[in-house]
Amino acid sequence: MRVLFLAAEAAPLVKVGGLGDVAGELPPALRRLGVELRLMLPFHRSIDRDALPLELIAEFEIDRNLLGLPAKVWRTNLTHGPVELLDGEPIRRAQGVYGDHEHELEKFLFSSMAALRACEAQAWKPDILHAHDWHAAFAVIWLASQRAGNAFWSRTRTLLTIHNLGYHGDESSSMLDAYGLSPPSSEAMPAWARNRPLAMGLAAADWISTVSQTYAREILEPAYGHGLEGLLRIRNDRLVGILNGIDQNIWDPSQDEALPDRFSMDTLDRRRAMKSALQEELGLPVDPQVPLMAMVTRMDHQKGVDLAFEALDGLHSKPWQFVVLGSGDVNLEALAREFGQRHPGNSRMILRFDPPLARRIYAGADMILLPSRYEPSGLAQMIGMRYGCVPVARATGGLKDTVIDETSGDSANGFLFGLAHADSLRAALERAFVAHANSSRWRALQETGMSQDFGWSRPAQRYYELYRTVASTLDHAA
Ligand code: ADP
């Protein structure tokens, strides 16, 4: 089974959010199952060229308005396997990984085409193109319209994984023209979405997957479908949900060098020292009793950090501490600063991307808050549980598939609430504070979370089975 795995980011080379973790951790798990997998990424400016051993493995041109644009493919070997980096002027010109609206559409279109040409240049025919999110959808779109008459690609089938339906990519008709791509047509596609990369990819892909079973159902409804629910409903027979995993070696408090000390379920008492070290590092009063809540998150409306602020503003009477580690939306960052000023003695707003601090927060905080308005899979709750940090999460998407509410007896590992509303979160926090004050109850929640298997073996096995189904699909259904 040969799989071309195409994504915008993959840890440890480049990580902005959960997609980076997944594209970094799933490929090695699939290779362990015998999949011959090539992971390809754009060679973003932010990747440090000088720090990498690079081997040039292919050079070719990509047609834009009938002119050939030079492209190169570099291979680098990381500890968990090789990565192929797609390089060229349209990729190098764009600032950041995401968000450069002037250049990012072309960056991702160019890299999608470069990935396909790289396979041709190396005479490596994939059985499956596994494309992730809108950034890689262009390769799916090209294949859907071109493979019938193309001896090299005629047997390749496509799987498009939605990591976040909220990001469709910009209107791209002139860019499609320039690179000779034809948009697929589907009557279920709303007019506004006709030339948006994600929507086109969803119409063109042989199969679609998303990153939890609950999210796979939710996106068929207007409340979660971002306007694409009609299109997804007609593709529902080709839509599958597979929950993400976490690499249990990378996320392991008994081996984590970023922590002041190591601990496991058997030495959970040592976690107390993690909490005081974290309180000290953050300049918060060192107090083992006070519930220390945390969010480690992109600052985005999706994540509901504003709901957390509103819920906690109404919890003056009880002692609590709250740390937020996050960056992103400037308005939400401003809101966080204001919250920090309102609660200077017991909150810290750390507005940056800091993976080692994230680890110390998972290891030292009592609760990880996830008041997401939607959450395709969510990794922070799984990482939190692995580190003994109990999730308080909205019952949506992958959160609903991983967090089991405190009222569920022995299987409970956290707290769930129903509405994306501060009152609903506040009620869950009140319950969590009561449980936290009962040390044996709290320990049981931590132990249940820590003993859960969120590793990649199971999800990788399910992707493997899905790949077999996708590879044996005769014709695409769009
Ligand atoms: P999303 O993909 O929507 O951002 P996930 O929960 O799936 O959310 O994954 C987020 C990942 O990014 C987790 O590994 C989390 O620890 C990490 N992360 C988010 N914000 C930060 C930050 N400010 N510093 C360090 N790591 C972060």
JSON list of N, CA and C in Angstrom, two decimals, residues 102-133:
[
{"chain": "A", "resi": 102, "resn": "GLU", "atom": "N", "xyz": [-2.46, 37.25, 0.87]},
{"chain": "A", "resi": 102, "resn": "GLU", "atom": "CA", "xyz": [-2.04, 37.59, -0.49]},
{"chain": "A", "resi": 102, "resn": "GLU", "atom": "C", "xyz": [-1.37, 36.40, -1.19]},
{"chain": "A", "resi": 103, "resn": "HIS", "atom": "N", "xyz": [-0.69, 35.57, -0.41]},
{"chain": "A", "resi": 103, "resn": "HIS", "atom": "CA", "xyz": [0.14, 34.54, -1.04]},
{"chain": "A", "resi": 103, "resn": "HIS", "atom": "C", "xyz": [-0.21, 33.10, -0.69]},
{"chain": "A", "resi": 104, "resn": "GLU", "atom": "N", "xyz": [-1.07, 32.89, 0.33]},
{"chain": "A", "resi": 104, "resn": "GLU", "atom": "CA", "xyz": [-1.16, 31.50, 0.80]},
{"chain": "A", "resi": 104, "resn": "GLU", "atom": "C", "xyz": [-1.93, 30.59, -0.16]},
{"chain": "A", "resi": 105, "resn": "LEU", "atom": "N", "xyz": [-2.90, 31.16, -0.88]},
{"chain": "A", "resi": 105, "resn": "LEU", "atom": "CA", "xyz": [-3.64, 30.32, -1.82]},
{"chain": "A", "resi": 105, "resn": "LEU", "atom": "C", "xyz": [-2.68, 29.70, -2.84]},
{"chain": "A", "resi": 106, "resn": "GLU", "atom": "N", "xyz": [-1.82, 30.55, -3.39]},
{"chain": "A", "resi": 106, "resn": "GLU", "atom": "CA", "xyz": [-0.89, 30.03, -4.40]},
{"chain": "A", "resi": 106, "resn": "GLU", "atom": "C", "xyz": [0.15, 29.11, -3.76]},
{"chain": "A", "resi": 107, "resn": "LYS", "atom": "N", "xyz": [0.56, 29.44, -2.53]},
{"chain": "A", "resi": 107, "resn": "LYS", "atom": "CA", "xyz": [1.53, 28.54, -1.86]},
{"chain": "A", "resi": 107, "resn": "LYS", "atom": "C", "xyz": [0.98, 27.13, -1.81]},
{"chain": "A", "resi": 108, "resn": "PHE", "atom": "N", "xyz": [-0.28, 26.99, -1.38]},
{"chain": "A", "resi": 108, "resn": "PHE", "atom": "CA", "xyz": [-0.80, 25.64, -1.20]},
{"chain": "A", "resi": 108, "resn": "PHE", "atom": "C", "xyz": [-1.18, 24.99, -2.53]},
{"chain": "A", "resi": 109, "resn": "LEU", "atom": "N", "xyz": [-1.62, 25.81, -3.50]},
{"chain": "A", "resi": 109, "resn": "LEU", "atom": "CA", "xyz": [-1.91, 25.22, -4.81]},
{"chain": "A", "resi": 109, "resn": "LEU", "atom": "C", "xyz": [-0.61, 24.71, -5.44]},
{"chain": "A", "resi": 110, "resn": "PHE", "atom": "N", "xyz": [0.40, 25.55, -5.41]},
{"chain": "A", "resi": 110, "resn": "PHE", "atom": "CA", "xyz": [1.70, 25.18, -5.98]},
{"chain": "A", "resi": 110, "resn": "PHE", "atom": "C", "xyz": [2.25, 23.92, -5.28]},
{"chain": "A", "resi": 111, "resn": "SER", "atom": "N", "xyz": [2.16, 23.88, -3.94]},
{"chain": "A", "resi": 111, "resn": "SER", "atom": "CA", "xyz": [2.73, 22.70, -3.26]},
{"chain": "A", "resi": 111, "resn": "SER", "atom": "C", "xyz": [1.91, 21.45, -3.54]},
{"chain": "A", "resi": 112, "resn": "SER", "atom": "N", "xyz": [0.59, 21.59, -3.71]},
{"chain": "A", "resi": 112, "resn": "SER", "atom": "CA", "xyz": [-0.23, 20.42, -4.06]},
{"chain": "A", "resi": 112, "resn": "SER", "atom": "C", "xyz": [0.21, 19.87, -5.42]},
{"chain": "A", "resi": 113, "resn": "MET", "atom": "N", "xyz": [0.42, 20.78, -6.39]},
{"chain": "A", "resi": 113, "resn": "MET", "atom": "CA", "xyz": [0.84, 20.33, -7.72]},
{"chain": "A", "resi": 113, "resn": "MET", "atom": "C", "xyz": [2.25, 19.75, -7.66]},
{"chain": "A", "resi": 114, "resn": "ALA", "atom": "N", "xyz": [3.11, 20.39, -6.85]},
{"chain": "A", "resi": 114, "resn": "ALA", "atom": "CA", "xyz": [4.49, 19.91, -6.73]},
{"chain": "A", "resi": 114, "resn": "ALA", "atom": "C", "xyz": [4.52, 18.49, -6.14]},
{"chain": "A", "resi": 115, "resn": "ALA", "atom": "N", "xyz": [3.61, 18.20, -5.22]},
{"chain": "A", "resi": 115, "resn": "ALA", "atom": "CA", "xyz": [3.58, 16.86, -4.62]},
{"chain": "A", "resi": 115, "resn": "ALA", "atom": "C", "xyz": [3.27, 15.81, -5.70]},
{"chain": "A", "resi": 116, "resn": "LEU", "atom": "N", "xyz": [2.32, 16.14, -6.57]},
{"chain": "A", "resi": 116, "resn": "LEU", "atom": "CA", "xyz": [1.96, 15.17, -7.63]},
{"chain": "A", "resi": 116, "resn": "LEU", "atom": "C", "xyz": [3.12, 15.01, -8.61]},
{"chain": "A", "resi": 117, "resn": "ARG", "atom": "N", "xyz": [3.71, 16.15, -9.00]},
{"chain": "A", "resi": 117, "resn": "ARG", "atom": "CA", "xyz": [4.84, 16.07, -9.95]},
{"chain": "A", "resi": 117, "resn": "ARG", "atom": "C", "xyz": [6.02, 15.34, -9.32]},
{"chain": "A", "resi": 118, "resn": "ALA", "atom": "N", "xyz": [6.19, 15.50, -8.00]},
{"chain": "A", "resi": 118, "resn": "ALA", "atom": "CA", "xyz": [7.30, 14.82, -7.31]},
{"chain": "A", "resi": 118, "resn": "ALA", "atom": "C", "xyz": [7.15, 13.30, -7.43]},
{"chain": "A", "resi": 119, "resn": "CYS", "atom": "N", "xyz": [5.91, 12.83, -7.31]},
{"chain": "A", "resi": 119, "resn": "CYS", "atom": "CA", "xyz": [5.68, 11.38, -7.46]},
{"chain": "A", "resi": 119, "resn": "CYS", "atom": "C", "xyz": [6.02, 10.94, -8.89]},
{"chain": "A", "resi": 120, "resn": "GLU", "atom": "N", "xyz": [5.59, 11.74, -9.87]},
{"chain": "A", "resi": 120, "resn": "GLU", "atom": "CA", "xyz": [5.87, 11.39, -11.27]},
{"chain": "A", "resi": 120, "resn": "GLU", "atom": "C", "xyz": [7.38, 11.38, -11.50]},
{"chain": "A", "resi": 121, "resn": "ALA", "atom": "N", "xyz": [8.05, 12.41, -10.99]},
{"chain": "A", "resi": 121, "resn": "ALA", "atom": "CA", "xyz": [9.50, 12.54, -11.24]},
{"chain": "A", "resi": 121, "resn": "ALA", "atom": "C", "xyz": [10.26, 11.35, -10.66]},
{"chain": "A", "resi": 122, "resn": "GLN", "atom": "N", "xyz": [9.71, 10.77, -9.58]},
{"chain": "A", "resi": 122, "resn": "GLN", "atom": "CA", "xyz": [10.41, 9.64, -8.95]},
{"chain": "A", "resi": 122, "resn": "GLN", "atom": "C", "xyz": [9.79, 8.30, -9.35]},
{"chain": "A", "resi": 123, "resn": "ALA", "atom": "N", "xyz": [8.87, 8.36, -10.33]},
{"chain": "A", "resi": 123, "resn": "ALA", "atom": "CA", "xyz": [8.16, 7.15, -10.79]},
{"chain": "A", "resi": 123, "resn": "ALA", "atom": "C", "xyz": [7.61, 6.34, -9.61]},
{"chain": "A", "resi": 124, "resn": "TRP", "atom": "N", "xyz": [7.05, 7.07, -8.66]},
{"chain": "A", "resi": 124, "resn": "TRP", "atom": "CA", "xyz": [6.47, 6.45, -7.45]},
{"chain": "A", "resi": 124, "resn": "TRP", "atom": "C", "xyz": [4.96, 6.66, -7.51]},
{"chain": "A", "resi": 125, "resn": "LYS", "atom": "N", "xyz": [4.22, 5.59, -7.82]},
{"chain": "A", "resi": 125, "resn": "LYS", "atom": "CA", "xyz": [2.78, 5.70, -8.02]},
{"chain": "A", "resi": 125, "resn": "LYS", "atom": "C", "xyz": [2.02, 5.38, -6.74]},
{"chain": "A", "resi": 126, "resn": "PRO", "atom": "N", "xyz": [1.40, 6.36, -6.11]},
{"chain": "A", "resi": 126, "resn": "PRO", "atom": "CA", "xyz": [0.66, 6.04, -4.88]},
{"chain": "A", "resi": 126, "resn": "PRO", "atom": "C", "xyz": [-0.68, 5.36, -5.18]},
{"chain": "A", "resi": 127, "resn": "ASP", "atom": "N", "xyz": [-1.08, 4.46, -4.30]},
{"chain": "A", "resi": 127, "resn": "ASP", "atom": "CA", "xyz": [-2.44, 3.90, -4.39]},
{"chain": "A", "resi": 127, "resn": "ASP", "atom": "C", "xyz": [-3.44, 4.92, -3.86]},
{"chain": "A", "resi": 128, "resn": "ILE", "atom": "N", "xyz": [-2.99, 5.67, -2.85]},
{"chain": "A", "resi": 128, "resn": "ILE", "atom": "CA", "xyz": [-3.89, 6.63, -2.19]},
{"chain": "A", "resi": 128, "resn": "ILE", "atom": "C", "xyz": [-3.20, 7.98, -2.09]},
{"chain": "A", "resi": 129, "resn": "LEU", "atom": "N", "xyz": [-3.94, 9.03, -2.41]},
{"chain": "A", "resi": 129, "resn": "LEU", "atom": "CA", "xyz": [-3.52, 10.37, -2.01]},
{"chain": "A", "resi": 129, "resn": "LEU", "atom": "C", "xyz": [-4.33, 10.68, -0.75]},
{"chain": "A", "resi": 130, "resn": "HIS", "atom": "N", "xyz": [-3.65, 10.83, 0.39]},
{"chain": "A", "resi": 130, "resn": "HIS", "atom": "CA", "xyz": [-4.35, 11.21, 1.63]},
{"chain": "A", "resi": 130, "resn": "HIS", "atom": "C", "xyz": [-4.05, 12.69, 1.88]},
{"chain": "A", "resi": 131, "resn": "ALA", "atom": "N", "xyz": [-5.03, 13.53, 1.55]},
{"chain": "A", "resi": 131, "resn": "ALA", "atom": "CA", "xyz": [-4.85, 14.98, 1.63]},
{"chain": "A", "resi": 131, "resn": "ALA", "atom": "C", "xyz": [-5.53, 15.50, 2.90]},
{"chain": "A", "resi": 132, "resn": "HIS", "atom": "N", "xyz": [-4.92, 16.52, 3.50]},
{"chain": "A", "resi": 132, "resn": "HIS", "atom": "CA", "xyz": [-5.44, 17.04, 4.76]},
{"chain": "A", "resi": 132, "resn": "HIS", "atom": "C", "xyz": [-5.85, 18.49, 4.62]},
{"chain": "A", "resi": 133, "resn": "ASP", "atom": "N", "xyz": [-7.11, 18.76, 4.94]},
{"chain": "A", "resi": 133, "resn": "ASP", "atom": "CA", "xyz": [-7.66, 20.12, 4.96]},
{"chain": "A", "resi": 133, "resn": "ASP", "atom": "C", "xyz": [-7.56, 20.82, 3.59]}
]
